XYZ file of N, CA and C in Angstrom:
510
model
N -9.332 -38.524 -31.814
C -8.761 -37.574 -32.471
C -10.125 -37.271 -33.557
N -11.106 -38.307 -33.817
C -12.159 -37.733 -34.493
C -13.091 -36.843 -33.943
N -13.461 -37.127 -32.763
C -14.096 -36.053 -31.774
C -13.281 -34.918 -31.695
N -12.209 -34.515 -31.566
C -11.517 -33.529 -31.271
C -11.492 -32.715 -32.844
N -11.600 -33.442 -33.896
C -11.562 -32.650 -35.232
C -12.927 -32.050 -35.482
N -14.046 -33.221 -35.209
C -15.486 -32.655 -35.099
C -15.735 -31.539 -34.017
N -15.330 -31.328 -33.141
C -15.405 -30.304 -32.118
C -15.003 -29.088 -32.609
N -13.460 -29.239 -32.920
C -12.605 -27.936 -33.305
C -13.293 -27.289 -34.535
N -13.665 -28.139 -35.426
C -14.504 -27.658 -36.745
C -15.954 -26.754 -36.252
N -16.791 -27.333 -35.720
C -17.965 -26.901 -35.295
C -17.545 -25.456 -34.406
N -16.718 -25.705 -33.553
C -16.622 -24.399 -32.764
C -15.782 -23.291 -33.362
N -14.973 -23.776 -34.554
C -14.125 -22.686 -35.340
C -15.293 -21.957 -35.911
N -16.168 -22.788 -36.251
C -17.288 -22.105 -37.323
C -17.908 -21.060 -36.927
N -18.122 -21.325 -35.297
C -18.916 -20.197 -34.751
C -18.201 -19.508 -34.044
N -16.803 -19.103 -34.281
C -15.875 -17.907 -34.114
C -15.131 -18.258 -32.667
N -15.271 -19.325 -32.434
C -14.371 -19.842 -31.016
C -12.815 -19.878 -31.507
N -11.914 -19.644 -30.625
C -10.660 -19.671 -30.974
C -10.433 -21.132 -30.075
N -9.714 -22.352 -30.793
C -9.962 -23.533 -30.312
C -8.275 -23.984 -29.979
N -8.308 -24.666 -29.038
C -7.008 -25.167 -28.541
C -7.229 -26.675 -28.279
N -6.689 -27.388 -29.015
C -6.738 -29.043 -28.582
C -5.633 -29.232 -28.071
N -5.952 -30.355 -26.876
C -5.338 -31.042 -26.143
C -5.466 -32.622 -26.199
N -4.627 -33.651 -26.057
C -4.779 -34.670 -26.615
C -4.815 -35.582 -25.252
N -4.039 -35.006 -24.673
C -4.135 -35.823 -22.721
C -4.753 -34.625 -21.630
N -5.006 -35.051 -20.545
C -5.380 -33.959 -19.426
C -4.291 -33.555 -19.053
N -3.304 -34.292 -18.453
C -2.286 -33.469 -17.994
C -1.621 -32.168 -18.929
N -1.504 -32.162 -20.040
C -1.272 -31.435 -21.018
C -2.231 -30.103 -20.926
N -3.492 -30.457 -20.973
C -4.593 -29.568 -20.792
C -4.541 -28.823 -19.388
N -4.006 -29.486 -18.319
C -4.196 -29.116 -17.291
C -2.980 -28.038 -16.907
N -1.779 -28.169 -17.578
C -0.372 -27.332 -17.944
C -0.816 -26.181 -18.495
N -1.785 -26.244 -19.228
C -1.985 -25.243 -20.489
C -2.912 -24.030 -19.869
N -3.710 -24.468 -18.542
C -4.612 -23.848 -18.043
C -4.071 -22.237 -17.713
N -2.913 -21.893 -16.713
C -2.509 -20.404 -17.081
C -2.372 -19.813 -17.909
N -1.801 -20.470 -18.813
C -1.673 -19.462 -20.147
C -3.067 -19.725 -21.115
N -3.644 -20.628 -21.347
C -4.893 -20.605 -22.158
C -6.014 -19.659 -21.546
N -6.191 -20.047 -20.544
C -7.350 -19.200 -19.530
C -8.704 -19.485 -20.174
N -9.343 -20.771 -20.661
C -10.280 -20.920 -21.485
C -11.347 -20.121 -20.950
N -12.571 -19.759 -21.761
C -13.761 -19.241 -21.313
C -14.854 -20.720 -21.266
N -14.302 -21.720 -22.301
C -14.913 -22.876 -22.185
C -14.212 -24.059 -22.761
N -14.562 -25.026 -22.044
C -13.733 -26.432 -22.293
C -14.891 -27.583 -22.676
N -14.346 -28.554 -23.376
C -14.949 -29.783 -23.594
C -14.157 -30.628 -23.171
N -14.525 -31.563 -21.920
C -13.688 -32.305 -21.463
C -14.096 -33.484 -21.601
N -13.379 -34.893 -21.884
C -13.699 -36.018 -22.151
C -13.490 -36.715 -20.270
N -14.591 -37.296 -20.233
C -14.593 -38.041 -18.686
C -13.588 -39.199 -18.763
N -13.316 -39.683 -19.744
C -12.488 -40.955 -19.847
C -11.237 -40.923 -20.323
N -10.266 -39.809 -19.661
C -8.974 -39.790 -20.527
C -8.076 -40.647 -19.874
N -7.071 -41.086 -20.336
C -6.265 -42.226 -19.530
C -5.596 -41.667 -18.675
N -4.927 -40.418 -18.756
C -3.941 -39.804 -17.752
C -4.628 -38.992 -16.658
N -5.793 -38.712 -16.727
C -6.168 -37.759 -15.641
C -7.922 -38.175 -15.705
N -8.562 -38.213 -14.538
C -9.865 -38.080 -14.626
C -10.674 -36.757 -14.904
N -11.560 -37.210 -16.075
C -12.139 -35.603 -16.670
C -12.764 -34.708 -15.470
N -13.322 -35.601 -14.333
C -14.072 -34.661 -13.324
C -12.695 -34.160 -12.338
N -11.612 -34.408 -12.505
C -10.560 -33.709 -11.747
C -10.088 -32.538 -12.567
N -10.061 -32.724 -13.718
C -9.763 -31.370 -14.927
C -11.080 -30.504 -14.627
N -12.207 -30.988 -14.728
C -13.518 -30.021 -14.401
C -13.077 -29.018 -13.281
N -12.835 -29.721 -12.172
C -12.490 -29.132 -10.826
C -11.355 -28.306 -10.792
N -10.578 -28.427 -11.787
C -9.189 -27.793 -11.688
C -9.465 -26.374 -12.751
N -10.355 -26.795 -13.773
C -10.775 -25.563 -14.542
C -11.523 -24.540 -13.827
N -12.596 -25.273 -13.090
C -13.236 -24.406 -12.437
C -12.686 -23.566 -11.168
N -11.616 -24.304 -10.824
C -10.715 -23.374 -9.624
C -10.180 -22.357 -10.040
N -9.417 -22.602 -11.436
C -8.731 -21.712 -12.048
C -9.710 -20.458 -12.361
N -10.848 -20.800 -12.999
C -11.865 -19.406 -13.353
C -13.133 -20.251 -13.241
N -13.864 -19.726 -12.257
C -15.070 -20.065 -11.756
C -15.967 -19.501 -12.886
N -15.769 -18.729 -13.719
C -16.813 -18.508 -14.824
C -16.594 -19.205 -16.042
N -15.442 -20.176 -16.191
C -15.463 -21.029 -17.354
C -16.261 -21.951 -17.433
N -17.055 -22.152 -18.711
C -17.997 -23.058 -18.831
C -17.483 -24.367 -19.221
N -17.669 -25.483 -18.680
C -17.046 -26.641 -18.888
C -18.260 -27.919 -19.298
N -18.041 -28.343 -20.392
C -18.920 -29.465 -20.985
C -18.347 -30.497 -20.803
N -19.014 -31.709 -20.286
C -18.089 -32.979 -20.173
C -18.786 -34.019 -20.959
N -18.001 -34.703 -21.683
C -18.368 -35.782 -22.741
C -17.984 -37.191 -22.048
N -18.751 -38.262 -22.582
C -18.346 -39.391 -22.210
C -19.261 -40.559 -23.099
N -18.323 -41.359 -23.242
C -19.043 -42.729 -23.976
C -19.624 -43.566 -23.294
N -19.771 -43.403 -21.872
C -20.340 -44.363 -21.052
C -21.202 -43.556 -20.029
N -22.086 -42.765 -20.577
C -22.813 -42.043 -19.680
C -23.626 -42.857 -18.475
N -23.915 -42.091 -17.386
C -24.550 -42.785 -16.429
C -25.466 -41.440 -15.743
N -26.436 -41.925 -14.965
C -27.136 -40.736 -14.166
C -26.248 -40.351 -12.985
N -25.642 -41.155 -12.281
C -25.029 -40.616 -11.224
C -23.630 -39.794 -11.478
N -23.058 -40.371 -12.746
C -22.155 -39.452 -13.127
C -22.363 -38.061 -13.775
N -23.400 -37.923 -14.357
C -24.072 -36.781 -14.900
C -24.384 -35.933 -13.526
N -25.154 -36.585 -12.638
C -25.323 -35.521 -11.286
C -24.007 -35.140 -10.732
N -22.939 -35.902 -10.677
C -21.865 -35.593 -10.183
C -21.118 -34.267 -11.043
N -21.183 -34.437 -12.345
C -20.646 -33.641 -13.356
C -21.381 -32.075 -12.870
N -22.822 -32.220 -12.749
C -23.476 -30.695 -12.611
C -23.218 -30.308 -11.339
N -23.065 -31.080 -10.245
C -22.806 -30.421 -8.972
C -21.084 -30.131 -9.009
N -20.349 -30.516 -9.634
C -18.947 -30.025 -9.752
C -18.778 -28.827 -10.389
N -20.099 -28.543 -11.116
C -19.878 -27.136 -11.799
C -19.836 -27.282 -13.518
N -20.203 -28.418 -13.993
C -20.159 -28.336 -15.481
C -21.528 -27.991 -16.172
N -21.218 -27.331 -17.056
C -22.520 -26.459 -17.826
C -23.364 -27.757 -18.410
N -22.860 -28.808 -18.851
C -23.611 -30.165 -19.278
C -22.767 -31.082 -19.337
N -23.530 -32.277 -19.755
C -22.936 -33.763 -19.484
C -23.329 -34.341 -20.707
N -22.642 -34.642 -21.700
C -23.341 -35.289 -22.968
C -22.457 -36.515 -23.021
N -23.267 -37.491 -24.010
C -22.590 -38.590 -24.207
C -22.373 -38.741 -25.710
N -21.363 -39.513 -25.901
C -20.809 -39.821 -27.151
C -21.603 -40.711 -28.005
N -21.654 -40.987 -29.108
C -21.549 -39.917 -30.077
C -22.883 -38.935 -29.605
N -22.234 -37.758 -29.864
C -23.489 -36.490 -29.652
C -24.029 -36.150 -30.771
N -25.320 -35.485 -30.396
C -25.861 -34.600 -31.342
C -25.679 -33.297 -31.635
N -24.987 -33.168 -32.743
C -24.240 -32.104 -33.287
C -25.264 -30.752 -32.995
N -26.537 -30.833 -33.114
C -27.360 -29.539 -32.728
C -27.301 -29.590 -31.220
N -27.521 -30.331 -30.332
C -27.352 -29.866 -29.153
C -25.947 -29.418 -28.623
N -24.744 -29.847 -29.479
C -23.533 -29.270 -29.170
C -23.575 -27.829 -29.352
N -24.158 -27.490 -30.559
C -24.110 -26.018 -31.254
C -25.069 -25.321 -30.276
N -26.213 -25.850 -29.662
C -26.997 -25.047 -28.686
C -26.230 -24.658 -27.330
N -25.127 -25.678 -26.970
C -24.405 -25.331 -25.650
C -23.322 -24.519 -25.794
N -22.611 -24.473 -27.189
C -21.647 -23.582 -27.556
C -22.211 -22.172 -27.550
N -23.397 -22.052 -28.028
C -24.366 -20.722 -27.990
C -24.537 -20.219 -26.575
N -25.019 -21.283 -25.606
C -24.893 -20.724 -24.467
C -23.782 -20.272 -23.624
N -22.503 -20.903 -24.072
C -21.227 -20.511 -23.672
C -20.824 -19.138 -24.262
N -21.419 -18.743 -25.522
C -21.062 -17.489 -26.306
C -21.903 -16.287 -25.531
N -23.325 -16.928 -25.236
C -24.151 -15.634 -24.398
C -23.511 -15.515 -23.044
N -23.199 -16.470 -22.426
C -22.692 -16.183 -21.129
C -21.510 -15.093 -21.212
N -20.376 -15.461 -21.995
C -19.607 -14.522 -22.612
C -19.920 -13.097 -22.686
N -20.853 -13.079 -23.487
C -21.425 -11.767 -23.838
C -22.141 -10.942 -22.652
N -23.050 -11.905 -22.062
C -23.342 -11.108 -20.659
C -22.258 -10.885 -19.648
N -21.138 -11.691 -19.514
C -20.234 -11.185 -18.646
C -19.536 -9.755 -19.079
N -19.260 -9.782 -20.400
C -18.532 -8.553 -20.916
C -19.529 -7.425 -20.762
N -20.796 -7.546 -21.095
C -21.557 -6.112 -20.849
C -21.727 -6.075 -19.417
N -21.739 -6.793 -18.432
C -21.494 -6.563 -17.007
C -20.142 -5.901 -16.597
N -19.198 -6.557 -17.368
C -17.904 -5.339 -16.962
C -17.859 -4.009 -17.575
N -18.475 -4.097 -18.622
C -18.627 -2.825 -19.453
C -19.467 -1.764 -18.457
N -20.550 -2.341 -18.352
C -21.569 -1.612 -17.496
C -20.839 -1.059 -16.300
N -20.202 -1.948 -15.485
C -19.756 -1.763 -14.155
C -18.487 -0.748 -14.353
N -17.816 -0.640 -15.588
C -16.781 0.251 -15.609
C -17.461 1.841 -15.942
N -18.321 1.584 -16.619
C -19.228 3.081 -17.186
C -19.691 3.573 -15.471
N -20.142 2.733 -14.745
C -20.706 3.054 -13.510
C -19.398 3.559 -12.529
N -18.441 3.240 -12.851
C -17.223 3.380 -11.775
C -16.744 4.576 -12.325
N -16.824 5.090 -13.842
C -16.430 6.575 -14.321
C -17.316 7.454 -13.832
N -18.675 7.228 -13.670
C -19.579 8.111 -13.232
C -19.055 8.714 -11.726
N -18.672 7.637 -10.986
C -18.463 8.063 -9.453
C -17.140 8.447 -9.462
N -16.431 8.738 -10.384
C -15.157 8.844 -10.202
C -15.071 10.624 -9.940
N -14.085 10.838 -8.979
C -13.811 12.367 -8.536
C -12.440 12.694 -8.574
N -11.709 13.244 -9.488
C -10.466 14.100 -9.569
C -9.473 12.794 -9.119
N -9.718 11.357 -9.724
C -8.861 10.441 -9.565
C -9.330 9.322 -8.427
N -10.295 9.862 -7.802
C -10.646 9.152 -6.433
C -11.944 8.419 -6.970
N -11.942 7.126 -6.807
C -13.201 6.320 -7.290
C -13.803 5.644 -6.255
N -15.059 5.823 -5.855
C -15.986 5.180 -5.016
C -17.661 5.166 -4.825
N -17.913 4.290 -4.615
C -19.276 4.106 -4.863
C -20.003 4.238 -3.635
N -19.318 3.782 -2.439
C -19.848 3.818 -1.177
C -20.528 4.896 -0.604
N -21.797 4.931 0.049
C -21.926 6.073 0.683
C -21.221 6.960 1.274
N -19.626 6.310 2.012
C -18.901 7.091 2.553
C -17.928 7.869 1.919
N -17.941 7.357 0.812
C -16.801 7.718 -0.397
C -17.750 9.003 -1.001
N -18.915 8.836 -1.300
C -19.666 9.851 -1.871
C -19.816 11.167 -0.714
N -19.979 10.758 0.444
C -19.895 11.885 1.478
C -18.563 12.748 1.443
N -17.469 11.695 1.499
C -16.099 12.573 1.176
C -16.259 13.300 -0.122
N -16.746 12.856 -1.310
C -16.474 13.718 -2.271
C -17.463 15.018 -1.966
N -18.636 14.985 -1.457
C -19.363 16.264 -1.089
C -18.513 17.149 -0.164
N -18.176 16.462 0.820
C -17.152 17.522 1.685
C -16.219 18.006 0.977
N -15.164 17.530 0.132
C -14.433 18.376 -0.877
C -15.065 19.170 -1.671
N -16.099 19.013 -2.177
C -16.441 20.066 -3.141
C -16.974 21.145 -2.417
N -17.680 21.177 -0.933
C -17.917 22.088 -0.140
C -17.035 22.673 0.319
N -15.848 22.183 0.656
C -14.658 22.919 1.289
C -13.459 23.553 0.463
N -13.462 22.896 -0.545
C -12.462 23.307 -1.428
C -12.512 24.790 -1.755
N -13.604 25.331 -2.272
C -13.516 26.981 -2.863
C -13.138 27.772 -1.617
N -13.430 27.380 -0.421
C -13.156 28.414 0.694
C -12.208 27.921 1.858
N -11.562 26.814 1.975
C -10.628 26.329 2.924
C -9.298 26.749 2.493
N -8.497 27.273 3.513
C -6.975 27.589 3.079
C -6.285 26.325 3.717
N -6.566 25.892 4.953
C -5.968 24.989 5.384
C -6.812 23.922 5.850
N -6.408 22.693 5.471
C -7.246 21.339 6.023
C -6.311 20.439 6.424
N -6.715 19.749 7.334
C -6.062 18.717 7.838
C -6.825 17.097 7.256
N -5.815 16.444 6.341
C -6.356 15.238 5.736
C -5.477 14.183 6.329
N -6.721 13.129 7.004
C -5.837 11.974 7.765
C -6.401 10.609 7.334
N -5.525 9.745 7.413
C -5.994 8.351 6.995
C -4.946 7.543 6.950
N -5.100 6.166 6.458
C -4.002 5.229 6.540
C -3.552 5.223 5.271
N -2.383 4.727 5.150
C -1.262 4.732 4.010
C -2.025 4.178 2.905
N -2.051 5.015 1.735
C -2.849 4.392 0.518
C -4.053 4.761 0.308
N -4.873 5.266 1.295
C -6.365 5.802 1.125
C -6.566 6.609 0.099
N -5.666 7.403 -0.262
C -5.929 8.742 -1.432
C -5.988 9.975 -0.753
N -5.062 10.285 0.364
C -4.983 11.535 0.687
C -4.500 12.487 0.060
N -3.305 12.169 -0.540
C -2.864 13.002 -1.696
C -3.757 13.554 -2.709
N -4.686 12.657 -2.982
C -5.393 12.817 -4.402
C -6.611 14.078 -3.520
N -6.951 13.681 -2.325
C -8.144 14.434 -1.717
C -7.283 15.861 -1.531
N -6.209 15.990 -1.120
C -5.288 17.157 -0.975
C -5.388 18.024 -2.376
């Protein structure tokens, strides 16, 4: 409980929304609803292994940053944690400055992901053509053909599989 309160206080002061779970099974059950961008998981939980919870979080969202913490650190478990996709592996009692730096890393990762999504959406809008969206050379060629034929063609046969956008082209 003291570690939970400490992490809660630090993360909240840094602008994170914190959801505390006191057991691993409850955290596992909350994953679909909470969808965490980051998680701090104790390796030595009574009801579920911390490594199992790490793998479940990463399976639900590979982008989620997971920090494992333990009271009994070992080189082997640290290597296992990193191989399983943990951002870091820290031992208790942990250095608050190191924890703060890890949370900053999580924040910057979120900001980079949001920036990439925003850039991707901007690029998609640039490649939109009357409701059709496509960046591939084939789609760009189609858009060029429509631009060339539209002013002059009276009748055009548009073919393609169901759901490919024939009505939009027409």
